[in-house]
Amino acid sequence: MTLTDTRRQAPPAVVARDLTKVYGEGDAQVHALRAVNVSFATGAFTAIMGPSGSGKSTLMHCLAGLDAATSGTVHIGDVELTGLNDRQLTLLRRERIGFVFQAFNLLPTLTAEQNIRLPLDIAARQADQQLFDRVIETVGLKDRLGHRPSELSGGQQQRVAVARALISKPQVIFADEPTGNLDSRSGAEVLSFLRTSVRELGQTIVMVTHDPVAASYADRVVFLRDGELVTEIGAPTPQSVLDTLVRLERA
Ligand SMILES: Nc1ncnc2c1ncn2[C@@H]1O[C@H](COP(=O)(O)OP(=O)(O)OP(=O)(O)O)[C@@H](O)[C@H]1O
Ligand SMILES: [Mg+2]
């Protein structure tokens, strides 16, 4: 069975139904998400876009169990995240979800290799050596494994952060502006690596970004405005993403 067949047969990695998030009370209420319905296919790379304040980070945080929704449900695979207590959520995040943030969040005293293995050490899990080798191969950092973060470029540090997320084979990786702190060349490195990990390792990735070029690396782009999912496009190009953003601003 090919990877494409697997993808076609697999149920979605993440499903949100009527997801609503209200911050504050009374006059100070902000409806950050208004009954969002969206699902993210297994083995696909999806970008979330929308104007500042449209609810992108809120959506990602609710999907990842970092923030509690006001109402609605989130499923990660067959687990309903919205029904879990704090302890169960912590376990689910550790075992099924990977994170990549704008700040690389690497531990400065550990080498690249130690940083990559850290989630497995914390969970007291054995590294799958074959996967480790494959991730290192894909990440292209074989000769940098002994370096500390301060001895790596920004793009290399972010690739270490992505490798760290990949190594525990999470059901989904959430990335919030992963190239926000990078120049365009390092950003392109990280984005190609994200795309390769989807193509070659079958990883599912959901990425929030402001950048039409970054979004064009994804298989699909969904657009938020005022807490609502308003449209989406497949096989995005920088131009088609830009056109959609302009159309949304005008509407
Ligand atoms: N902790 C909070 N308390 C109150 N309001 C909040 C809180 N976090 C976010 N909001 C509001 O919810 C709305 C959505 O915010 P969110 O951070 O999800 O937007 P975003 O699309 O990620 O924006 P950006 O592109 O600027 O990162 C905004 O109006 C924001 O002011
Ligand atoms: Mg945000």
CSV table of N, CA, C and O in Angstrom, one decimal, residues 45-163:
chain,number,residue,atom,x,y,z
A,45,PHE,N,-0.5,18.4,5.0
A,45,PHE,CA,0.1,19.7,5.5
A,45,PHE,C,-0.9,20.8,5.3
A,45,PHE,O,-1.2,21.1,4.1
A,46,THR,N,-1.5,21.3,6.4
A,46,THR,CA,-2.5,22.4,6.2
A,46,THR,C,-2.0,23.6,6.9
A,46,THR,O,-1.4,23.6,8.0
A,47,ALA,N,-2.3,24.8,6.2
A,47,ALA,CA,-1.9,26.1,6.8
A,47,ALA,C,-3.2,26.8,7.2
A,47,ALA,O,-4.3,26.6,6.6
A,48,ILE,N,-3.2,27.5,8.3
A,48,ILE,CA,-4.3,28.3,8.8
A,48,ILE,C,-3.8,29.8,8.6
A,48,ILE,O,-2.8,30.2,9.1
A,49,MET,N,-4.7,30.6,7.9
A,49,MET,CA,-4.3,32.0,7.7
A,49,MET,C,-5.5,32.9,8.1
A,49,MET,O,-6.6,32.4,8.3
A,50,GLY,N,-5.3,34.2,8.1
A,50,GLY,CA,-6.3,35.1,8.4
A,50,GLY,C,-5.7,36.4,9.0
A,50,GLY,O,-4.6,36.3,9.5
A,51,PRO,N,-6.5,37.5,9.0
A,51,PRO,CA,-5.9,38.7,9.5
A,51,PRO,C,-5.6,38.6,11.0
A,51,PRO,O,-6.0,37.7,11.7
A,52,SER,N,-4.8,39.5,11.5
A,52,SER,CA,-4.4,39.6,12.9
A,52,SER,C,-5.7,39.7,13.8
A,52,SER,O,-6.6,40.4,13.4
A,53,GLY,N,-5.8,38.8,14.8
A,53,GLY,CA,-7.0,38.9,15.7
A,53,GLY,C,-8.1,38.0,15.2
A,53,GLY,O,-9.2,38.0,15.8
A,54,SER,N,-7.9,37.3,14.0
A,54,SER,CA,-9.0,36.5,13.5
A,54,SER,C,-9.2,35.2,14.2
A,54,SER,O,-10.2,34.5,14.0
A,55,GLY,N,-8.3,34.8,15.1
A,55,GLY,CA,-8.5,33.6,15.9
A,55,GLY,C,-7.6,32.4,15.6
A,55,GLY,O,-7.8,31.3,16.1
A,56,LYS,N,-6.6,32.7,14.8
A,56,LYS,CA,-5.7,31.6,14.4
A,56,LYS,C,-5.0,30.9,15.6
A,56,LYS,O,-5.1,29.6,15.7
A,57,SER,N,-4.4,31.7,16.5
A,57,SER,CA,-3.7,31.1,17.6
A,57,SER,C,-4.7,30.4,18.6
A,57,SER,O,-4.4,29.3,19.1
A,58,THR,N,-5.8,31.1,18.8
A,58,THR,CA,-6.8,30.5,19.6
A,58,THR,C,-7.3,29.1,19.1
A,58,THR,O,-7.4,28.2,19.9
A,59,LEU,N,-7.5,29.1,17.8
A,59,LEU,CA,-7.9,27.8,17.2
A,59,LEU,C,-6.9,26.7,17.4
A,59,LEU,O,-7.2,25.6,17.9
A,60,MET,N,-5.6,27.1,17.2
A,60,MET,CA,-4.5,26.1,17.3
A,60,MET,C,-4.4,25.7,18.8
A,60,MET,O,-4.3,24.5,19.1
A,61,HIS,N,-4.5,26.6,19.7
A,61,HIS,CA,-4.4,26.3,21.1
A,61,HIS,C,-5.6,25.4,21.6
A,61,HIS,O,-5.4,24.5,22.4
A,62,CYS,N,-6.8,25.6,21.1
A,62,CYS,CA,-7.9,24.8,21.5
A,62,CYS,C,-7.8,23.4,20.8
A,62,CYS,O,-8.1,22.4,21.5
A,63,LEU,N,-7.3,23.3,19.6
A,63,LEU,CA,-7.1,22.0,18.9
A,63,LEU,C,-6.0,21.2,19.6
A,63,LEU,O,-6.1,20.0,19.7
A,64,ALA,N,-5.0,21.9,20.2
A,64,ALA,CA,-3.9,21.2,20.8
A,64,ALA,C,-4.1,20.9,22.3
A,64,ALA,O,-3.2,20.4,23.0
A,65,GLY,N,-5.2,21.4,22.8
A,65,GLY,CA,-5.5,21.2,24.3
A,65,GLY,C,-4.6,22.1,25.2
A,65,GLY,O,-4.4,21.8,26.3
A,66,LEU,N,-4.1,23.2,24.6
A,66,LEU,CA,-3.4,24.1,25.4
A,66,LEU,C,-4.3,25.1,26.0
A,66,LEU,O,-4.0,25.9,27.0
A,67,ASP,N,-5.5,25.2,25.5
A,67,ASP,CA,-6.6,26.2,26.0
A,67,ASP,C,-7.9,25.4,25.9
A,67,ASP,O,-8.1,24.6,25.0
A,68,ALA,N,-8.8,25.7,26.8
A,68,ALA,CA,-10.1,25.0,26.8
A,68,ALA,C,-11.1,25.8,26.0
A,68,ALA,O,-11.2,27.0,26.1
A,69,ALA,N,-11.8,25.1,25.1
A,69,ALA,CA,-12.9,25.8,24.4
A,69,ALA,C,-14.1,26.1,25.3
A,69,ALA,O,-14.2,25.5,26.3
A,70,THR,N,-14.9,27.1,24.9
A,70,THR,CA,-16.1,27.4,25.6
A,70,THR,C,-17.2,26.4,25.4
A,70,THR,O,-17.9,25.9,26.3
A,71,SER,N,-17.3,26.0,24.1
A,71,SER,CA,-18.2,24.9,23.7
A,71,SER,C,-17.7,24.3,22.4
A,71,SER,O,-16.8,24.8,21.8
A,72,GLY,N,-18.3,23.2,22.1
A,72,GLY,CA,-17.9,22.4,20.9
A,72,GLY,C,-16.9,21.3,21.3
A,72,GLY,O,-16.6,21.2,22.4
A,73,THR,N,-16.5,20.5,20.3
A,73,THR,CA,-15.6,19.4,20.6
A,73,THR,C,-14.4,19.4,19.7
A,73,THR,O,-14.4,19.9,18.6
A,74,VAL,N,-13.3,18.8,20.2
A,74,VAL,CA,-12.1,18.5,19.4
A,74,VAL,C,-11.8,17.0,19.6
A,74,VAL,O,-11.8,16.5,20.7
A,75,HIS,N,-11.6,16.3,18.4
A,75,HIS,CA,-11.1,15.0,18.5
A,75,HIS,C,-9.7,14.9,17.9
A,75,HIS,O,-9.4,15.5,16.8
A,76,ILE,N,-8.8,14.3,18.6
A,76,ILE,CA,-7.4,14.0,18.1
A,76,ILE,C,-7.5,12.5,17.8
A,76,ILE,O,-7.5,11.7,18.8
A,77,GLY,N,-7.5,12.1,16.5
A,77,GLY,CA,-7.8,10.7,16.2
A,77,GLY,C,-9.1,10.3,16.9
A,77,GLY,O,-10.1,11.0,16.7
A,78,ASP,N,-9.2,9.2,17.6
A,78,ASP,CA,-10.4,8.7,18.2
A,78,ASP,C,-10.6,9.2,19.6
A,78,ASP,O,-11.6,8.9,20.3
A,79,VAL,N,-9.8,10.1,20.1
A,79,VAL,CA,-9.9,10.6,21.5
A,79,VAL,C,-10.6,12.0,21.5
A,79,VAL,O,-10.1,12.9,20.7
A,80,GLU,N,-11.6,12.2,22.2
A,80,GLU,CA,-12.2,13.5,22.4
A,80,GLU,C,-11.5,14.2,23.4
A,80,GLU,O,-11.5,13.9,24.6
A,81,LEU,N,-10.8,15.3,23.0
A,81,LEU,CA,-9.9,16.0,23.8
A,81,LEU,C,-10.7,16.9,24.8
A,81,LEU,O,-10.3,17.1,26.0
A,82,THR,N,-11.8,17.4,24.4
A,82,THR,CA,-12.7,18.3,25.2
A,82,THR,C,-13.3,17.6,26.4
A,82,THR,O,-13.8,18.2,27.3
A,83,GLY,N,-13.2,16.2,26.5
A,83,GLY,CA,-13.8,15.5,27.6
A,83,GLY,C,-12.7,15.1,28.6
A,83,GLY,O,-13.0,14.4,29.6
A,84,LEU,N,-11.5,15.5,28.4
A,84,LEU,CA,-10.4,15.0,29.3
A,84,LEU,C,-10.1,15.9,30.5
A,84,LEU,O,-10.3,17.1,30.4
A,85,ASN,N,-9.6,15.3,31.6
A,85,ASN,CA,-9.2,16.2,32.7
A,85,ASN,C,-7.7,16.6,32.5
A,85,ASN,O,-7.1,16.1,31.5
A,86,ASP,N,-7.2,17.4,33.3
A,86,ASP,CA,-5.8,18.0,33.1
A,86,ASP,C,-4.7,16.9,33.0
A,86,ASP,O,-3.9,17.1,32.1
A,87,ARG,N,-4.8,15.9,33.8
A,87,ARG,CA,-3.8,14.9,33.8
A,87,ARG,C,-3.8,14.1,32.5
A,87,ARG,O,-2.8,13.9,31.8
A,88,GLN,N,-5.1,13.8,32.1
A,88,GLN,CA,-5.2,13.0,30.8
A,88,GLN,C,-4.8,13.9,29.6
A,88,GLN,O,-4.2,13.4,28.7
A,89,LEU,N,-5.1,15.2,29.7
A,89,LEU,CA,-4.7,16.1,28.6
A,89,LEU,C,-3.2,16.2,28.5
A,89,LEU,O,-2.6,16.2,27.4
A,90,THR,N,-2.5,16.3,29.7
A,90,THR,CA,-1.0,16.3,29.6
A,90,THR,C,-0.4,15.1,29.0
A,90,THR,O,0.5,15.2,28.1
A,91,LEU,N,-1.0,13.9,29.3
A,91,LEU,CA,-0.6,12.7,28.7
A,91,LEU,C,-0.8,12.6,27.2
A,91,LEU,O,0.0,12.3,26.4
A,92,LEU,N,-2.0,13.1,26.8
A,92,LEU,CA,-2.4,13.1,25.4
A,92,LEU,C,-1.4,14.0,24.6
A,92,LEU,O,-0.9,13.7,23.5
A,93,ARG,N,-1.2,15.2,25.2
A,93,ARG,CA,-0.3,16.1,24.5
A,93,ARG,C,1.1,15.5,24.3
A,93,ARG,O,1.8,15.6,23.3
A,94,ARG,N,1.6,14.8,25.4
A,94,ARG,CA,2.9,14.2,25.4
A,94,ARG,C,3.0,13.1,24.3
A,94,ARG,O,4.0,12.9,23.6
A,95,GLU,N,1.9,12.3,24.2
A,95,GLU,CA,2.0,11.1,23.4
A,95,GLU,C,1.5,11.3,22.0
A,95,GLU,O,1.9,10.6,21.1
A,96,ARG,N,0.6,12.3,21.8
A,96,ARG,CA,0.0,12.3,20.4
A,96,ARG,C,0.2,13.6,19.7
A,96,ARG,O,-0.1,13.7,18.5
A,97,ILE,N,0.8,14.7,20.4
A,97,ILE,CA,0.9,16.0,19.7
A,97,ILE,C,2.3,16.5,19.8
A,97,ILE,O,3.0,16.3,20.8
A,98,GLY,N,2.8,17.1,18.7
A,98,GLY,CA,4.1,17.7,18.6
A,98,GLY,C,3.8,19.2,18.5
A,98,GLY,O,2.9,19.6,17.8
A,99,PHE,N,4.8,20.0,19.0
A,99,PHE,CA,4.6,21.5,18.9
A,99,PHE,C,5.9,22.1,18.3
A,99,PHE,O,7.0,21.7,18.6
A,100,VAL,N,5.7,23.1,17.5
A,100,VAL,CA,6.8,23.9,17.0
A,100,VAL,C,6.3,25.4,17.1
A,100,VAL,O,5.3,25.7,16.6
A,101,PHE,N,7.1,26.2,17.8
A,101,PHE,CA,6.7,27.6,18.1
A,101,PHE,C,7.7,28.5,17.3
A,101,PHE,O,8.7,28.1,16.8
A,102,GLN,N,7.3,29.8,17.3
A,102,GLN,CA,8.1,30.8,16.7
A,102,GLN,C,9.5,30.9,17.3
A,102,GLN,O,10.5,30.9,16.6
A,103,ALA,N,9.5,30.9,18.6
A,103,ALA,CA,10.8,30.8,19.4
A,103,ALA,C,11.1,29.4,19.4
A,103,ALA,O,10.2,28.5,19.7
A,104,PHE,N,12.4,29.0,19.2
A,104,PHE,CA,12.7,27.6,18.9
A,104,PHE,C,12.5,26.7,20.2
A,104,PHE,O,12.3,25.5,20.1
A,105,ASN,N,12.6,27.4,21.4
A,105,ASN,CA,12.4,26.6,22.6
A,105,ASN,C,13.3,25.4,22.8
A,105,ASN,O,12.9,24.4,23.3
A,106,LEU,N,14.6,25.6,22.4
A,106,LEU,CA,15.5,24.5,22.6
A,106,LEU,C,16.2,24.7,23.9
A,106,LEU,O,16.4,25.9,24.4
A,107,LEU,N,16.7,23.7,24.6
A,107,LEU,CA,17.4,23.8,25.8
A,107,LEU,C,18.9,24.2,25.5
A,107,LEU,O,19.5,23.4,24.8
A,108,PRO,N,19.4,25.3,26.0
A,108,PRO,CA,20.7,25.8,25.5
A,108,PRO,C,21.9,25.0,25.9
A,108,PRO,O,22.9,25.0,25.3
A,109,THR,N,21.7,24.2,27.0
A,109,THR,CA,22.9,23.4,27.5
A,109,THR,C,23.0,22.1,26.9
A,109,THR,O,24.0,21.3,27.0
A,110,LEU,N,21.9,21.7,26.1
A,110,LEU,CA,21.9,20.3,25.5
A,110,LEU,C,22.4,20.5,24.1
A,110,LEU,O,22.2,21.5,23.4
A,111,THR,N,23.0,19.4,23.6
A,111,THR,CA,23.3,19.3,22.1
A,111,THR,C,22.1,19.1,21.3
A,111,THR,O,21.0,18.8,21.8
A,112,ALA,N,22.2,19.3,20.0
A,112,ALA,CA,21.1,19.1,19.1
A,112,ALA,C,20.5,17.7,19.3
A,112,ALA,O,19.3,17.5,19.4
A,113,GLU,N,21.4,16.7,19.3
A,113,GLU,CA,20.9,15.3,19.5
A,113,GLU,C,20.1,15.1,20.8
A,113,GLU,O,19.1,14.5,20.8
A,114,GLN,N,20.7,15.7,21.9
A,114,GLN,CA,20.0,15.6,23.2
A,114,GLN,C,18.7,16.3,23.2
A,114,GLN,O,17.7,15.8,23.8
A,115,ASN,N,18.6,17.5,22.5
A,115,ASN,CA,17.3,18.2,22.4
A,115,ASN,C,16.3,17.3,21.6
A,115,ASN,O,15.1,17.3,22.0
A,116,ILE,N,16.8,16.7,20.5
A,116,ILE,CA,15.8,15.9,19.7
A,116,ILE,C,15.3,14.7,20.5
A,116,ILE,O,14.1,14.4,20.4
A,117,ARG,N,16.2,14.1,21.3
A,117,ARG,CA,15.8,12.9,22.1
A,117,ARG,C,15.0,13.2,23.4
A,117,ARG,O,14.4,12.3,24.0
A,118,LEU,N,14.9,14.5,23.7
A,118,LEU,CA,14.4,14.9,25.0
A,118,LEU,C,12.9,14.4,25.3
A,118,LEU,O,12.7,13.9,26.3
A,119,PRO,N,12.0,14.6,24.3
A,119,PRO,CA,10.6,14.1,24.6
A,119,PRO,C,10.6,12.6,24.9
A,119,PRO,O,9.8,12.2,25.7
A,120,LEU,N,11.4,11.8,24.3
A,120,LEU,CA,11.4,10.4,24.5
A,120,LEU,C,12.0,10.1,25.9
A,120,LEU,O,11.4,9.3,26.7
A,121,ASP,N,13.0,10.9,26.3
A,121,ASP,CA,13.6,10.7,27.6
A,121,ASP,C,12.6,11.1,28.7
A,121,ASP,O,12.4,10.3,29.7
A,122,ILE,N,11.8,12.1,28.5
A,122,ILE,CA,10.8,12.6,29.4
A,122,ILE,C,9.7,11.5,29.6
A,122,ILE,O,9.3,11.2,30.7
A,123,ALA,N,9.3,10.9,28.5
A,123,ALA,CA,8.3,9.9,28.5
A,123,ALA,C,8.8,8.5,28.8
A,123,ALA,O,8.1,7.6,28.8
A,124,ALA,N,10.1,8.5,29.1
A,124,ALA,CA,10.8,7.2,29.3
A,124,ALA,C,10.5,6.2,28.2
A,124,ALA,O,10.3,5.0,28.5
A,125,ARG,N,10.5,6.7,27.0
A,125,ARG,CA,10.3,5.8,25.8
A,125,ARG,C,11.6,5.5,25.1
A,125,ARG,O,12.5,6.4,25.1
A,126,GLN,N,11.8,4.3,24.5
A,126,GLN,CA,12.9,4.0,23.7
A,126,GLN,C,12.8,4.8,22.4
A,126,GLN,O,11.8,4.9,21.8
A,127,ALA,N,14.0,5.3,21.9
A,127,ALA,CA,14.0,5.9,20.6
A,127,ALA,C,13.9,4.8,19.6
A,127,ALA,O,14.5,3.7,19.7
A,128,ASP,N,13.1,5.0,18.6
A,128,ASP,CA,13.0,4.1,17.5
A,128,ASP,C,14.2,4.5,16.6
A,128,ASP,O,14.2,5.5,15.9
A,129,GLN,N,15.3,3.7,16.7
A,129,GLN,CA,16.6,4.1,16.1
A,129,GLN,C,16.4,4.3,14.6
A,129,GLN,O,17.0,5.2,14.0
A,130,GLN,N,15.6,3.5,13.9
A,130,GLN,CA,15.4,3.6,12.5
A,130,GLN,C,14.7,5.0,12.2
A,130,GLN,O,15.1,5.7,11.3
A,131,LEU,N,13.7,5.3,13.0
A,131,LEU,CA,13.0,6.6,12.8
A,131,LEU,C,14.0,7.7,13.1
A,131,LEU,O,14.1,8.7,12.4
A,132,PHE,N,14.8,7.6,14.2
A,132,PHE,CA,15.8,8.6,14.5
A,132,PHE,C,16.7,8.9,13.3
A,132,PHE,O,16.9,10.0,12.9
A,133,ASP,N,17.3,7.8,12.8
A,133,ASP,CA,18.2,7.9,11.6
A,133,ASP,C,17.5,8.6,10.5
A,133,ASP,O,18.1,9.5,9.8
A,134,ARG,N,16.2,8.3,10.2
A,134,ARG,CA,15.5,8.8,9.1
A,134,ARG,C,15.2,10.3,9.3
A,134,ARG,O,15.3,11.1,8.4
A,135,VAL,N,14.8,10.6,10.5
A,135,VAL,CA,14.5,12.0,10.8
A,135,VAL,C,15.8,12.9,10.7
A,135,VAL,O,15.8,13.9,10.1
A,136,ILE,N,17.0,12.3,11.2
A,136,ILE,CA,18.2,13.1,11.1
A,136,ILE,C,18.6,13.2,9.6
A,136,ILE,O,19.1,14.3,9.2
A,137,GLU,N,18.4,12.2,8.9
A,137,GLU,CA,18.6,12.2,7.4
A,137,GLU,C,17.8,13.3,6.8
A,137,GLU,O,18.3,14.2,6.0
A,138,THR,N,16.5,13.3,7.1
A,138,THR,CA,15.6,14.3,6.5
A,138,THR,C,15.9,15.7,6.9
A,138,THR,O,15.8,16.6,6.1
A,139,VAL,N,16.3,15.8,8.2
A,139,VAL,CA,16.5,17.2,8.7
A,139,VAL,C,17.9,17.7,8.2
A,139,VAL,O,18.1,18.9,8.3
A,140,GLY,N,18.8,16.8,7.8
A,140,GLY,CA,20.0,17.2,7.2
A,140,GLY,C,21.0,17.8,8.2
A,140,GLY,O,21.6,18.8,7.9
A,141,LEU,N,21.0,17.3,9.4
A,141,LEU,CA,21.9,17.8,10.5
A,141,LEU,C,22.9,16.8,11.0
A,141,LEU,O,23.4,17.0,12.1
A,142,LYS,N,23.2,15.8,10.2
A,142,LYS,CA,24.0,14.7,10.7
A,142,LYS,C,25.3,15.2,11.3
A,142,LYS,O,25.7,14.7,12.4
A,143,ASP,N,26.0,16.2,10.7
A,143,ASP,CA,27.3,16.6,11.1
A,143,ASP,C,27.1,17.8,12.2
A,143,ASP,O,28.1,18.4,12.5
A,144,ARG,N,25.9,18.0,12.7
A,144,ARG,CA,25.7,19.1,13.6
A,144,ARG,C,25.1,18.5,14.9
A,144,ARG,O,24.8,19.3,15.8
A,145,LEU,N,25.0,17.2,15.1
A,145,LEU,CA,24.3,16.6,16.2
A,145,LEU,C,24.9,17.0,17.5
A,145,LEU,O,24.3,17.0,18.6
A,146,GLY,N,26.3,17.2,17.6
A,146,GLY,CA,27.0,17.5,18.8
A,146,GLY,C,27.0,18.9,19.1
A,146,GLY,O,27.6,19.3,20.2
A,147,HIS,N,26.4,19.8,18.3
A,147,HIS,CA,26.5,21.2,18.5
A,147,HIS,C,25.4,21.7,19.5
A,147,HIS,O,24.3,21.1,19.5
A,148,ARG,N,25.7,22.7,20.3
A,148,ARG,CA,24.6,23.3,21.1
A,148,ARG,C,23.9,24.3,20.2
A,148,ARG,O,24.4,24.8,19.2
A,149,PRO,N,22.6,24.7,20.7
A,149,PRO,CA,21.8,25.6,19.9
A,149,PRO,C,22.6,26.9,19.5
A,149,PRO,O,22.4,27.4,18.4
A,150,SER,N,23.4,27.5,20.4
A,150,SER,CA,24.1,28.7,20.1
A,150,SER,C,25.1,28.6,19.0
A,150,SER,O,25.6,29.5,18.5
A,151,GLU,N,25.4,27.3,18.7
A,151,GLU,CA,26.4,27.1,17.6
A,151,GLU,C,25.7,26.8,16.3
A,151,GLU,O,26.4,26.3,15.3
A,152,LEU,N,24.4,26.9,16.3
A,152,LEU,CA,23.6,26.6,15.0
A,152,LEU,C,22.9,27.9,14.5
A,152,LEU,O,22.6,28.8,15.3
A,153,SER,N,22.7,28.0,13.2
A,153,SER,CA,21.9,29.1,12.7
A,153,SER,C,20.5,29.0,13.1
A,153,SER,O,20.0,27.9,13.6
A,154,GLY,N,19.7,30.1,12.9
A,154,GLY,CA,18.3,30.1,13.3
A,154,GLY,C,17.5,28.9,12.5
A,154,GLY,O,16.7,28.2,13.1
A,155,GLY,N,17.8,28.8,11.2
A,155,GLY,CA,17.1,27.8,10.5
A,155,GLY,C,17.5,26.4,11.0
A,155,GLY,O,16.6,25.5,11.1
A,156,GLN,N,18.8,26.2,11.3
A,156,GLN,CA,19.2,24.9,11.8
A,156,GLN,C,18.5,24.6,13.2
A,156,GLN,O,18.1,23.5,13.5
A,157,GLN,N,18.4,25.6,14.0
A,157,GLN,CA,17.8,25.5,15.4
A,157,GLN,C,16.3,25.1,15.2
A,157,GLN,O,15.8,24.2,15.9
A,158,GLN,N,15.7,25.7,14.2
A,158,GLN,CA,14.2,25.4,14.0
A,158,GLN,C,14.1,24.0,13.5
A,158,GLN,O,13.1,23.3,13.8
A,159,ARG,N,15.1,23.6,12.6
A,159,ARG,CA,15.0,22.2,12.1
A,159,ARG,C,15.2,21.2,13.2
A,159,ARG,O,14.6,20.1,13.3
A,160,VAL,N,16.0,21.5,14.2
A,160,VAL,CA,16.2,20.7,15.4
A,160,VAL,C,14.8,20.6,16.1
A,160,VAL,O,14.4,19.5,16.6
A,161,ALA,N,14.2,21.7,16.3
A,161,ALA,CA,12.9,21.8,17.0
A,161,ALA,C,11.8,20.9,16.2
A,161,ALA,O,11.0,20.2,16.9
A,162,VAL,N,11.9,20.9,14.9
A,162,VAL,CA,10.9,20.1,14.1
A,162,VAL,C,11.3,18.6,14.3
A,162,VAL,O,10.4,17.8,14.5
A,163,ALA,N,12.6,18.3,14.3
A,163,ALA,CA,13.0,16.9,14.5
A,163,ALA,C,12.6,16.4,15.8
A,163,ALA,O,12.1,15.3,16.0
